């Protein structure tokens, strides 16, 4: 690499890091910041150029991609997926199916070719695990009832990623005939199956190969193994990303998992930043104008598909309108996988508009996703009752939580009362009835003139009420000011 480009790379990475630090203060993800620096300071944009020959960063950028996918494999929570049950699999399948189908149809509508349509489908169909996880943390929703479902969906998306890459890589290869494409797909899935078998039965051998007390040696040997497998997969006509992902799954089954994750994470972050900067460097801003309208339409398609999947998931798990809105808007962000697909497409010589299209699409959603997710209450207000369970009508805008610490005070959950005694005594009307789960007191709701249920809770300090309306079983904690739900998987 020329000295000038080395100097430019250092300056670009430093600027990207400082911009990402600024973005974090405002709740925005770092990936778009890295891309913006690459776009702004690359040869495709008028003005200062820090790196005049982006192609010379190819090896470093490839290492960033490999470490991203390897770390994803190491973190893959197999036990959570297996314990999520049939409903989680159905919810994730609906989410992936709706978004991928919408993306594929949109890709064909663009008219950029069948291979480009497959890339667009993946770019629009798979959300960013990093952005979703970051949103859940920053919005303080880790204890929400819908959060385990959201995490389950993105985990199954990551699993789907491996199979999609195995299918897409031969399609993007140089195979000209149907027979060659079929051969390449067979080889790709054969490689995938072989690595899965190693992950299932060869983890002990891999653990012995990597095992050492020295962190330095462990890091070097692990990175060497990952790059070797990724390179072997690439030479076999399979994506290097698949090799890296499956190597991560193998290492995750060894006793070295936590050490490897700790050692690789800083390397992943640095080289991944270079990967995203390099992607930005490849974007010619002269092509952005041609993709503004397609990007706007793609964002609209993604929002509709996500909200539809959120409603379906909420119906499966019995969440209210707020839960449906949280699911649909939290998993809206797109990031690393979309950019990986765009990189593969550009390397395969597909339509040059794919790069600017995906870059602008990711940037727009990276800004919209945190804003929409943070204001999901407003969407819940206008979401019709018939879309979800009727018993959530009264509390559609409230978040359901599994973090209430007062469940041990629940002693009464049933009542035969059909009227508010205090309203009857005073000759007043009431709207709906609430049951105190600590003592069994029945009072009217806050939409009633005298709000006897809330008055009783304030007087006695009994924390939880339950709806006493027929067919409703939700609970509200006055102390935590949240709907109360047992954790996912427990019997209600």
Short mmCIF file of C-alpha atoms in Angstrom, two decimals:
data_model
loop_
_atom_site.label_atom_id
_atom_site.label_comp_id
_atom_site.label_asym_id
_atom_site.label_seq_id
_atom_site.Cartn_x
_atom_site.Cartn_y
_atom_site.Cartn_z
CA UNK A 1 0.00 0.00 0.00
CA UNK A 2 1.45 3.43 -0.90
CA UNK A 3 2.45 5.64 2.03
CA UNK A 4 -0.12 8.26 1.02
CA UNK A 5 -2.95 5.73 1.21
CA UNK A 6 -1.67 4.42 4.53
CA UNK A 7 -1.73 7.97 5.86
CA UNK A 8 -5.20 8.47 4.39
CA UNK A 9 -6.47 5.21 5.90
CA UNK A 10 -5.31 6.27 9.35
CA UNK A 11 -6.97 9.66 9.00
CA UNK A 12 -10.20 8.14 7.63
CA UNK A 13 -10.47 5.57 10.44
CA UNK A 14 -9.76 8.24 13.06
CA UNK A 15 -12.42 10.56 11.64
CA UNK A 16 -14.87 7.65 11.41
CA UNK A 17 -14.27 6.79 15.06
CA UNK A 18 -14.77 10.38 16.21
CA UNK A 19 -17.96 10.69 14.17
CA UNK A 20 -19.25 7.39 15.60
CA UNK A 21 -18.56 8.64 19.13
CA UNK A 22 -20.59 11.76 18.40
CA UNK A 23 -23.43 9.70 16.90
CA UNK A 24 -23.58 7.44 19.97
CA UNK A 25 -24.46 10.46 22.10
CA UNK A 26 -27.63 10.88 20.06
CA UNK A 27 -28.58 7.19 20.00
CA UNK A 28 -27.50 6.56 16.40
CA UNK A 29 -25.57 3.45 15.26
CA UNK A 30 -21.92 3.62 14.23
CA UNK A 31 -22.09 1.70 10.92
CA UNK A 32 -23.59 4.60 8.90
CA UNK A 33 -20.90 6.92 10.28
CA UNK A 34 -18.14 4.71 8.88
CA UNK A 35 -19.90 4.60 5.52
CA UNK A 36 -20.39 8.37 5.43
CA UNK A 37 -16.69 8.99 6.03
CA UNK A 38 -15.81 6.64 3.18
CA UNK A 39 -18.32 8.31 0.85
CA UNK A 40 -17.30 11.86 1.79
CA UNK A 41 -13.54 11.33 1.59
CA UNK A 42 -13.38 8.88 -1.31
CA UNK A 43 -12.62 9.40 -5.00
CA UNK A 44 -16.32 9.26 -5.93
CA UNK A 45 -17.13 12.52 -4.14
CA UNK A 46 -15.98 16.05 -5.05
CA UNK A 47 -13.63 17.53 -2.47
CA UNK A 48 -10.71 16.17 -0.44
CA UNK A 49 -9.69 12.57 -1.16
CA UNK A 50 -7.90 10.73 1.63
CA UNK A 51 -7.69 7.38 -0.16
CA UNK A 52 -7.25 7.54 -3.89
CA UNK A 53 -7.04 3.79 -4.53
CA UNK A 54 -9.78 2.00 -2.53
CA UNK A 55 -9.04 -1.32 -4.26
CA UNK A 56 -5.78 -1.55 -2.29
CA UNK A 57 -7.83 -1.92 0.90
CA UNK A 58 -9.47 -5.07 -0.43
CA UNK A 59 -7.55 -7.53 1.77
CA UNK A 60 -8.04 -5.48 4.95
CA UNK A 61 -11.72 -4.99 4.16
CA UNK A 62 -12.12 -8.72 3.47
CA UNK A 63 -10.58 -9.44 6.88
CA UNK A 64 -13.18 -7.14 8.43
CA UNK A 65 -15.97 -9.05 6.69
CA UNK A 66 -14.53 -12.40 7.77
CA UNK A 67 -14.21 -11.33 11.42
CA UNK A 68 -17.75 -9.92 11.41
CA UNK A 69 -19.22 -13.23 10.29
CA UNK A 70 -16.91 -15.29 12.53
CA UNK A 71 -17.92 -13.32 15.62
CA UNK A 72 -21.57 -13.70 14.65
CA UNK A 73 -21.09 -17.47 14.59
CA UNK A 74 -19.34 -17.44 17.97
CA UNK A 75 -22.20 -15.48 19.54
CA UNK A 76 -24.96 -17.56 17.94
CA UNK A 77 -27.20 -18.72 20.86
CA UNK A 78 -28.22 -22.18 19.69
CA UNK A 79 -29.88 -23.06 23.01
CA UNK A 80 -32.12 -19.97 22.88
CA UNK A 81 -33.28 -20.86 19.39
CA UNK A 82 -34.00 -24.47 20.31
CA UNK A 83 -35.85 -23.34 23.45
CA UNK A 84 -37.91 -20.69 21.69
CA UNK A 85 -40.61 -23.12 20.66
CA UNK A 86 -42.78 -23.45 17.59
CA UNK A 87 -44.30 -19.97 17.90
CA UNK A 88 -40.88 -18.33 17.68
CA UNK A 89 -39.99 -20.32 14.57
CA UNK A 90 -43.34 -19.39 13.00
CA UNK A 91 -42.87 -15.71 13.91
CA UNK A 92 -39.33 -15.60 12.49
CA UNK A 93 -40.45 -17.45 9.35
CA UNK A 94 -43.25 -14.92 8.82
CA UNK A 95 -40.84 -12.04 9.31
CA UNK A 96 -38.20 -13.42 6.95
CA UNK A 97 -40.81 -14.58 4.44
CA UNK A 98 -42.67 -11.25 4.28
CA UNK A 99 -39.54 -9.12 4.05
CA UNK A 100 -37.68 -11.37 1.61
CA UNK A 101 -40.73 -11.72 -0.65
CA UNK A 102 -41.34 -7.97 -0.63
CA UNK A 103 -37.64 -7.38 -1.33
CA UNK A 104 -37.56 -9.90 -4.17
CA UNK A 105 -40.64 -8.44 -5.87
CA UNK A 106 -39.20 -4.96 -5.44
CA UNK A 107 -35.87 -6.13 -6.86
CA UNK A 108 -37.53 -7.51 -9.98
CA UNK A 109 -39.56 -4.30 -10.31
CA UNK A 110 -36.31 -2.31 -10.48
CA UNK A 111 -35.40 -4.17 -13.67
CA UNK A 112 -31.71 -4.57 -12.81
CA UNK A 113 -31.64 -8.30 -13.53
CA UNK A 114 -32.48 -11.53 -11.68
CA UNK A 115 -29.15 -11.72 -9.80
CA UNK A 116 -29.53 -8.10 -8.69
CA UNK A 117 -33.09 -8.87 -7.53
CA UNK A 118 -31.74 -11.63 -5.25
CA UNK A 119 -29.23 -9.20 -3.77
CA UNK A 120 -31.92 -6.55 -3.24
CA UNK A 121 -34.16 -9.17 -1.58
CA UNK A 122 -31.43 -10.00 0.94
CA UNK A 123 -30.54 -6.36 1.52
CA UNK A 124 -34.19 -5.48 2.22
CA UNK A 125 -35.05 -8.71 3.99
CA UNK A 126 -32.52 -9.10 6.82
CA UNK A 127 -32.27 -6.68 9.74
CA UNK A 128 -29.08 -5.66 11.53
CA UNK A 129 -28.44 -7.63 14.73
CA UNK A 130 -26.09 -4.92 15.99
CA UNK A 131 -28.58 -2.09 15.47
CA UNK A 132 -31.49 -4.05 16.94
CA UNK A 133 -29.55 -5.05 20.06
CA UNK A 134 -28.27 -1.50 20.52
CA UNK A 135 -31.80 -0.10 20.27
CA UNK A 136 -33.14 -2.51 22.90
CA UNK A 137 -30.40 -1.46 25.30
CA UNK A 138 -30.68 2.29 24.69
CA UNK A 139 -34.49 2.31 24.84
CA UNK A 140 -34.39 0.31 28.11
CA UNK A 141 -36.55 -2.47 26.71
CA UNK A 142 -34.50 -5.50 27.70
CA UNK A 143 -37.18 -6.54 30.21
CA UNK A 144 -40.14 -5.97 27.87
CA UNK A 145 -42.25 -9.02 27.18
CA UNK A 146 -41.71 -8.76 23.43
CA UNK A 147 -37.90 -8.47 23.68
CA UNK A 148 -37.16 -12.24 23.83
CA UNK A 149 -39.24 -12.63 20.68
CA UNK A 150 -37.33 -9.84 18.92
CA UNK A 151 -34.01 -11.42 19.89
CA UNK A 152 -35.25 -14.82 18.72
CA UNK A 153 -36.21 -13.38 15.33
CA UNK A 154 -32.81 -11.79 14.71
CA UNK A 155 -31.04 -14.97 15.85
CA UNK A 156 -33.01 -17.06 13.36
CA UNK A 157 -32.34 -14.40 10.73
CA UNK A 158 -28.63 -14.91 11.33
CA UNK A 159 -29.07 -18.64 10.82
CA UNK A 160 -30.98 -17.98 7.61
CA UNK A 161 -28.10 -15.75 6.51
CA UNK A 162 -25.76 -18.75 6.18
CA UNK A 163 -28.15 -20.63 3.88
CA UNK A 164 -28.90 -17.53 1.82
CA UNK A 165 -25.22 -16.85 1.27
CA UNK A 166 -24.75 -20.48 0.25
CA UNK A 167 -27.50 -20.06 -2.34
CA UNK A 168 -26.47 -16.62 -3.55
CA UNK A 169 -22.72 -17.11 -3.95
CA UNK A 170 -22.97 -19.54 -6.92
CA UNK A 171 -25.59 -17.31 -8.56
CA UNK A 172 -23.15 -14.40 -8.39
CA UNK A 173 -20.27 -16.52 -9.70
CA UNK A 174 -19.14 -16.73 -13.28
CA UNK A 175 -21.22 -19.84 -14.09
CA UNK A 176 -22.89 -19.29 -17.45
CA UNK A 177 -25.03 -22.40 -17.90
CA UNK A 178 -27.78 -23.87 -15.77
CA UNK A 179 -25.65 -26.96 -15.18
CA UNK A 180 -22.76 -24.87 -13.87
CA UNK A 181 -25.05 -22.93 -11.54
CA UNK A 182 -26.59 -26.15 -10.20
CA UNK A 183 -23.11 -27.60 -9.73
CA UNK A 184 -21.96 -24.50 -7.85
CA UNK A 185 -25.06 -24.47 -5.63
CA UNK A 186 -24.54 -28.16 -4.83
CA UNK A 187 -20.89 -27.47 -3.98
CA UNK A 188 -21.86 -24.49 -1.86
CA UNK A 189 -24.41 -26.42 0.19
CA UNK A 190 -21.99 -29.35 0.39
CA UNK A 191 -19.40 -27.06 1.93
CA UNK A 192 -22.04 -25.70 4.28
CA UNK A 193 -23.07 -29.23 5.30
CA UNK A 194 -19.44 -30.23 5.88
CA UNK A 195 -18.83 -27.25 8.14
CA UNK A 196 -22.07 -27.95 10.04
CA UNK A 197 -20.89 -31.52 10.59
CA UNK A 198 -17.58 -30.21 11.91
CA UNK A 199 -19.52 -27.85 14.17
CA UNK A 200 -21.56 -30.78 15.48
CA UNK A 201 -18.87 -33.44 15.84
CA UNK A 202 -15.47 -31.79 15.47
CA UNK A 203 -15.58 -29.07 18.10
CA UNK A 204 -13.40 -31.06 20.50
CA UNK A 205 -10.65 -31.50 17.90
CA UNK A 206 -10.78 -27.81 17.00
CA UNK A 207 -10.61 -26.95 20.70
CA UNK A 208 -7.44 -29.03 21.09
CA UNK A 209 -5.93 -27.31 18.05
CA UNK A 210 -6.56 -23.84 19.46
CA UNK A 211 -5.98 -24.54 23.15
CA UNK A 212 -3.20 -22.52 24.76
CA UNK A 213 -2.80 -20.50 27.92
CA UNK A 214 -1.28 -17.54 26.07
CA UNK A 215 -3.89 -15.05 24.86
CA UNK A 216 -1.56 -13.77 22.17
CA UNK A 217 -1.01 -17.22 20.69
CA UNK A 218 -4.72 -18.06 20.95
CA UNK A 219 -5.65 -14.90 19.03
CA UNK A 220 -3.08 -15.57 16.30
CA UNK A 221 -4.02 -19.24 15.87
CA UNK A 222 -7.77 -18.47 15.86
CA UNK A 223 -7.48 -15.70 13.28
CA UNK A 224 -5.26 -17.94 11.17
CA UNK A 225 -7.84 -20.75 11.28
CA UNK A 226 -10.72 -18.42 10.42
CA UNK A 227 -8.93 -16.86 7.46
CA UNK A 228 -7.76 -20.28 6.24
CA UNK A 229 -11.27 -21.76 6.28
CA UNK A 230 -12.74 -18.60 4.71
CA UNK A 231 -10.10 -18.72 1.98
CA UNK A 232 -10.71 -22.41 1.38
CA UNK A 233 -14.44 -21.78 1.06
CA UNK A 234 -13.76 -18.99 -1.43
CA UNK A 235 -11.45 -21.19 -3.50
CA UNK A 236 -14.17 -23.87 -3.54
CA UNK A 237 -16.58 -21.37 -5.07
CA UNK A 238 -18.39 -20.69 -1.79
CA UNK A 239 -18.54 -17.30 -0.09
CA UNK A 240 -15.71 -16.65 2.37
CA UNK A 241 -18.44 -15.26 4.65
CA UNK A 242 -19.97 -18.74 4.96
CA UNK A 243 -16.63 -20.26 5.95
CA UNK A 244 -16.12 -17.59 8.60
CA UNK A 245 -19.66 -17.94 10.01
CA UNK A 246 -19.46 -21.71 10.27
CA UNK A 247 -15.99 -21.55 11.85
CA UNK A 248 -17.53 -19.32 14.51
CA UNK A 249 -20.21 -21.96 15.16
CA UNK A 250 -17.48 -24.57 15.63
CA UNK A 251 -15.49 -22.42 18.07
CA UNK A 252 -18.70 -21.59 19.96
CA UNK A 253 -18.99 -25.26 20.92
CA UNK A 254 -15.52 -25.35 22.52
CA UNK A 255 -14.57 -24.36 26.06
CA UNK A 256 -12.49 -21.53 24.58
CA UNK A 257 -15.56 -19.63 23.41
CA UNK A 258 -15.50 -16.83 25.99
CA UNK A 259 -11.74 -16.24 25.66
CA UNK A 260 -11.93 -16.19 21.87
CA UNK A 261 -14.87 -13.79 21.93
CA UNK A 262 -13.02 -11.46 24.29
CA UNK A 263 -9.87 -11.48 22.16
CA UNK A 264 -11.54 -11.21 18.77
CA UNK A 265 -14.08 -8.47 19.57
CA UNK A 266 -11.60 -5.53 19.45
CA UNK A 267 -10.10 -6.88 16.21
CA UNK A 268 -13.58 -7.31 14.75
CA UNK A 269 -14.53 -3.73 15.60
CA UNK A 270 -11.39 -2.22 14.05
CA UNK A 271 -11.35 -4.26 10.84
CA UNK A 272 -15.14 -4.02 10.48
CA UNK A 273 -14.81 -0.24 10.61
CA UNK A 274 -12.29 -0.46 7.76
CA UNK A 275 -14.71 -2.70 5.84
CA UNK A 276 -17.53 -0.15 6.09
CA UNK A 277 -15.22 2.76 5.28
CA UNK A 278 -13.96 0.83 2.23
CA UNK A 279 -17.54 0.22 1.16
CA UNK A 280 -18.21 3.95 1.35
CA UNK A 281 -15.08 4.62 -0.71
CA UNK A 282 -16.52 2.48 -3.51
CA UNK A 283 -19.67 4.64 -3.79
CA UNK A 284 -19.81 7.18 -6.58
CA UNK A 285 -22.07 9.98 -5.37
CA UNK A 286 -22.89 10.74 -8.98
CA UNK A 287 -25.10 7.63 -8.93
CA UNK A 288 -27.01 8.59 -5.77
CA UNK A 289 -29.44 10.82 -7.61
CA UNK A 290 -30.59 7.91 -9.75
CA UNK A 291 -31.51 5.79 -6.71
CA UNK A 292 -33.27 8.36 -4.49
CA UNK A 293 -36.75 7.38 -5.65
CA UNK A 294 -36.06 3.59 -5.52
CA UNK A 295 -34.63 4.01 -2.00
CA UNK A 296 -37.71 5.95 -0.83
CA UNK A 297 -39.96 3.21 -2.21
CA UNK A 298 -37.76 0.49 -0.68
CA UNK A 299 -37.97 2.15 2.75
CA UNK A 300 -41.77 2.31 2.46
CA UNK A 301 -41.92 -1.37 1.43
CA UNK A 302 -39.69 -2.35 4.37
CA UNK A 303 -41.77 -0.41 6.90
CA UNK A 304 -45.00 -2.02 5.68
CA UNK A 305 -43.50 -5.54 5.65
CA UNK A 306 -41.98 -5.09 9.12
CA UNK A 307 -45.20 -3.78 10.67
CA UNK A 308 -47.17 -6.63 9.08
CA UNK A 309 -44.72 -9.13 10.55
CA UNK A 310 -44.91 -7.33 13.91
CA UNK A 311 -48.70 -7.63 13.99
CA UNK A 312 -48.58 -11.33 13.07
CA UNK A 313 -45.99 -11.96 15.80
CA UNK A 314 -48.01 -10.00 18.36
CA UNK A 315 -51.08 -12.11 17.57
CA UNK A 316 -49.04 -15.30 17.98
CA UNK A 317 -47.76 -14.29 21.42
CA UNK A 318 -50.80 -12.36 22.65
CA UNK A 319 -49.16 -8.92 22.77
CA UNK A 320 -51.07 -5.65 22.50
CA UNK A 321 -50.73 -2.81 19.98
CA UNK A 322 -47.65 -1.39 21.71
CA UNK A 323 -45.94 -4.78 21.55
CA UNK A 324 -46.74 -5.12 17.86
CA UNK A 325 -45.39 -1.63 17.15
CA UNK A 326 -42.24 -2.31 19.16
CA UNK A 327 -41.52 -5.53 17.27
CA UNK A 328 -42.12 -4.06 13.83
CA UNK A 329 -40.14 -0.85 14.38
CA UNK A 330 -37.24 -2.24 16.44
CA UNK A 331 -36.20 -4.76 13.77
CA UNK A 332 -36.46 -2.10 11.05
CA UNK A 333 -32.75 -1.23 10.95
CA UNK A 334 -30.59 -2.63 8.17
CA UNK A 335 -26.80 -2.69 8.28
CA UNK A 336 -23.86 -5.02 7.94
CA UNK A 337 -25.53 -7.87 6.04
CA UNK A 338 -27.04 -5.51 3.47
CA UNK A 339 -23.61 -3.99 2.87
CA UNK A 340 -21.98 -7.42 2.64
CA UNK A 341 -24.45 -8.39 -0.08
CA UNK A 342 -23.83 -5.15 -1.95
CA UNK A 343 -20.08 -5.79 -1.79
CA UNK A 344 -20.54 -9.29 -3.21
CA UNK A 345 -22.77 -7.90 -5.96
CA UNK A 346 -20.27 -5.24 -6.98
CA UNK A 347 -17.44 -7.79 -6.96
CA UNK A 348 -19.51 -9.98 -9.27
CA UNK A 349 -19.92 -7.12 -11.73
CA UNK A 350 -23.66 -6.59 -11.26
CA UNK A 351 -25.43 -3.28 -11.85
CA UNK A 352 -23.31 -0.43 -10.43
CA UNK A 353 -26.43 1.20 -8.98
CA UNK A 354 -26.66 -1.55 -6.33
CA UNK A 355 -23.85 0.02 -4.29
CA UNK A 356 -25.37 3.53 -4.01
CA UNK A 357 -28.86 2.05 -3.60
CA UNK A 358 -27.92 -0.15 -0.64
CA UNK A 359 -25.70 2.54 0.92
CA UNK A 360 -28.46 5.17 0.87
CA UNK A 361 -31.09 2.63 1.96
CA UNK A 362 -29.01 1.60 4.99
CA UNK A 363 -28.28 5.23 5.88
CA UNK A 364 -31.96 6.24 5.76
CA UNK A 365 -33.12 3.29 7.88
CA UNK A 366 -30.23 3.77 10.32
CA UNK A 367 -31.69 7.20 11.11
CA UNK A 368 -35.39 6.27 10.88
CA UNK A 369 -35.26 3.06 12.91
CA UNK A 370 -34.20 4.61 16.28
CA UNK A 371 -36.61 7.52 15.83
CA UNK A 372 -39.62 5.36 14.95
CA UNK A 373 -38.84 2.74 17.61
CA UNK A 374 -38.54 5.41 20.30
CA UNK A 375 -42.00 6.77 19.39
CA UNK A 376 -43.83 3.47 18.89
CA UNK A 377 -46.54 4.65 21.31
CA UNK A 378 -47.96 6.95 18.62
CA UNK A 379 -48.38 4.08 16.17
CA UNK A 380 -50.05 1.97 18.87
CA UNK A 381 -52.69 4.67 19.34
CA UNK A 382 -53.95 4.37 15.77
CA UNK A 383 -53.57 0.60 15.37
CA UNK A 384 -57.09 -0.91 15.04
CA UNK A 385 -58.34 -3.24 17.76
CA UNK A 386 -59.44 -5.92 15.29
CA UNK A 387 -55.79 -6.54 14.31
CA UNK A 388 -55.00 -7.90 17.77
CA UNK A 389 -56.73 -9.40 20.79
CA UNK A 390 -59.75 -7.42 21.97
CA UNK A 391 -58.75 -7.63 25.63
CA UNK A 392 -55.85 -5.25 25.00
CA UNK A 393 -58.09 -2.36 23.86
CA UNK A 394 -57.81 -0.40 27.11
CA UNK A 395 -54.00 -0.56 27.36
CA UNK A 396 -52.94 -0.52 23.72
CA UNK A 397 -50.32 2.26 24.20
CA UNK A 398 -48.57 0.76 27.23
CA UNK A 399 -45.48 -1.42 27.17
CA UNK A 400 -45.76 -4.92 28.59
CA UNK A 401 -42.93 -5.80 30.98
CA UNK A 402 -41.62 -8.98 32.56
CA UNK A 403 -39.54 -7.07 35.13
CA UNK A 404 -42.20 -6.31 37.77
CA UNK A 405 -40.86 -7.19 41.23
CA UNK A 406 -44.29 -7.33 42.89
CA UNK A 407 -45.63 -10.57 41.42
CA UNK A 408 -45.11 -12.26 44.80
CA UNK A 409 -47.97 -10.08 46.12
CA UNK A 410 -50.49 -11.53 43.66
CA UNK A 411 -52.95 -13.57 45.75
CA UNK A 412 -56.33 -13.08 44.03
CA UNK A 413 -56.85 -13.52 40.29
CA UNK A 414 -60.60 -14.22 39.99
CA UNK A 415 -63.83 -12.49 41.03
CA UNK A 416 -67.53 -12.87 40.41
CA UNK A 417 -68.19 -9.15 40.88
CA UNK A 418 -70.16 -7.47 38.10
CA UNK A 419 -70.35 -3.97 39.55
CA UNK A 420 -68.29 -1.41 41.41
CA UNK A 421 -69.64 -1.48 45.02
CA UNK A 422 -68.57 2.09 45.79
CA UNK A 423 -70.16 3.43 42.60
CA UNK A 424 -73.36 1.54 43.45
CA UNK A 425 -73.34 3.00 46.95
CA UNK A 426 -72.93 6.55 45.64
CA UNK A 427 -75.29 6.11 42.69
CA UNK A 428 -72.54 6.74 40.12
CA UNK A 429 -71.81 5.04 36.80
CA UNK A 430 -68.62 3.21 35.90
CA UNK A 431 -66.89 2.15 32.68
CA UNK A 432 -64.88 -1.00 33.47
CA UNK A 433 -63.92 -2.99 36.56
CA UNK A 434 -60.49 -3.69 38.06
CA UNK A 435 -59.52 -6.35 40.62
CA UNK A 436 -56.89 -5.75 43.31
CA UNK A 437 -54.74 -8.88 43.19
CA UNK A 438 -53.57 -8.39 46.78
CA UNK A 439 -56.93 -8.29 48.60
CA UNK A 440 -59.67 -8.90 46.01
CA UNK A 441 -61.14 -5.39 46.10
CA UNK A 442 -63.11 -4.53 42.94
CA UNK A 443 -63.24 -0.92 41.77
CA UNK A 444 -63.87 1.12 38.65
CA UNK A 445 -61.19 2.02 36.11
CA UNK A 446 -59.53 5.39 35.45
CA UNK A 447 -62.00 6.15 32.66
CA UNK A 448 -64.76 6.13 35.27
CA UNK A 449 -65.72 9.33 37.13
CA UNK A 450 -64.39 8.27 40.57
CA UNK A 451 -61.44 5.95 39.63
CA UNK A 452 -62.00 3.74 42.69
CA UNK A 453 -59.39 1.11 41.68
CA UNK A 454 -56.57 3.67 41.56
CA UNK A 455 -57.84 5.31 44.74
CA UNK A 456 -57.76 1.93 46.52
CA UNK A 457 -54.20 1.24 45.31
CA UNK A 458 -52.98 4.64 46.51
CA UNK A 459 -54.63 4.18 49.91
CA UNK A 460 -53.53 0.60 50.58
CA UNK A 461 -50.27 0.57 48.55
CA UNK A 462 -51.36 -2.67 46.91
CA UNK A 463 -49.28 -2.63 43.70
CA UNK A 464 -51.07 -4.73 41.07
CA UNK A 465 -54.57 -4.64 39.62
CA UNK A 466 -56.06 -7.02 37.07
CA UNK A 467 -58.82 -6.34 34.60
CA UNK A 468 -62.11 -7.81 35.83
CA UNK A 469 -63.77 -7.49 32.44
CA UNK A 470 -64.92 -10.77 30.83
CA UNK A 471 -62.24 -12.28 28.58
CA UNK A 472 -59.46 -9.97 29.85
CA UNK A 473 -56.59 -11.09 32.09
CA UNK A 474 -53.98 -8.31 31.86
CA UNK A 475 -52.39 -6.85 34.99
CA UNK A 476 -51.06 -3.36 35.76
CA UNK A 477 -48.43 -2.46 38.37
CA UNK A 478 -48.91 1.02 39.85
CA UNK A 479 -45.40 1.02 41.32
CA UNK A 480 -43.56 0.14 38.11
CA UNK A 481 -46.19 1.86 35.92
CA UNK A 482 -46.24 -0.98 33.42
CA UNK A 483 -48.33 -3.85 32.19
CA UNK A 484 -47.23 -7.08 33.81
CA UNK A 485 -46.64 -10.34 31.99
CA UNK A 486 -44.93 -13.56 32.96
CA UNK A 487 -41.62 -14.17 31.11
CA UNK A 488 -41.86 -15.88 27.72
CA UNK A 489 -42.19 -19.63 28.00
CA UNK A 490 -43.77 -19.70 31.48
CA UNK A 491 -47.35 -20.72 32.03
CA UNK A 492 -49.81 -17.95 32.66
#
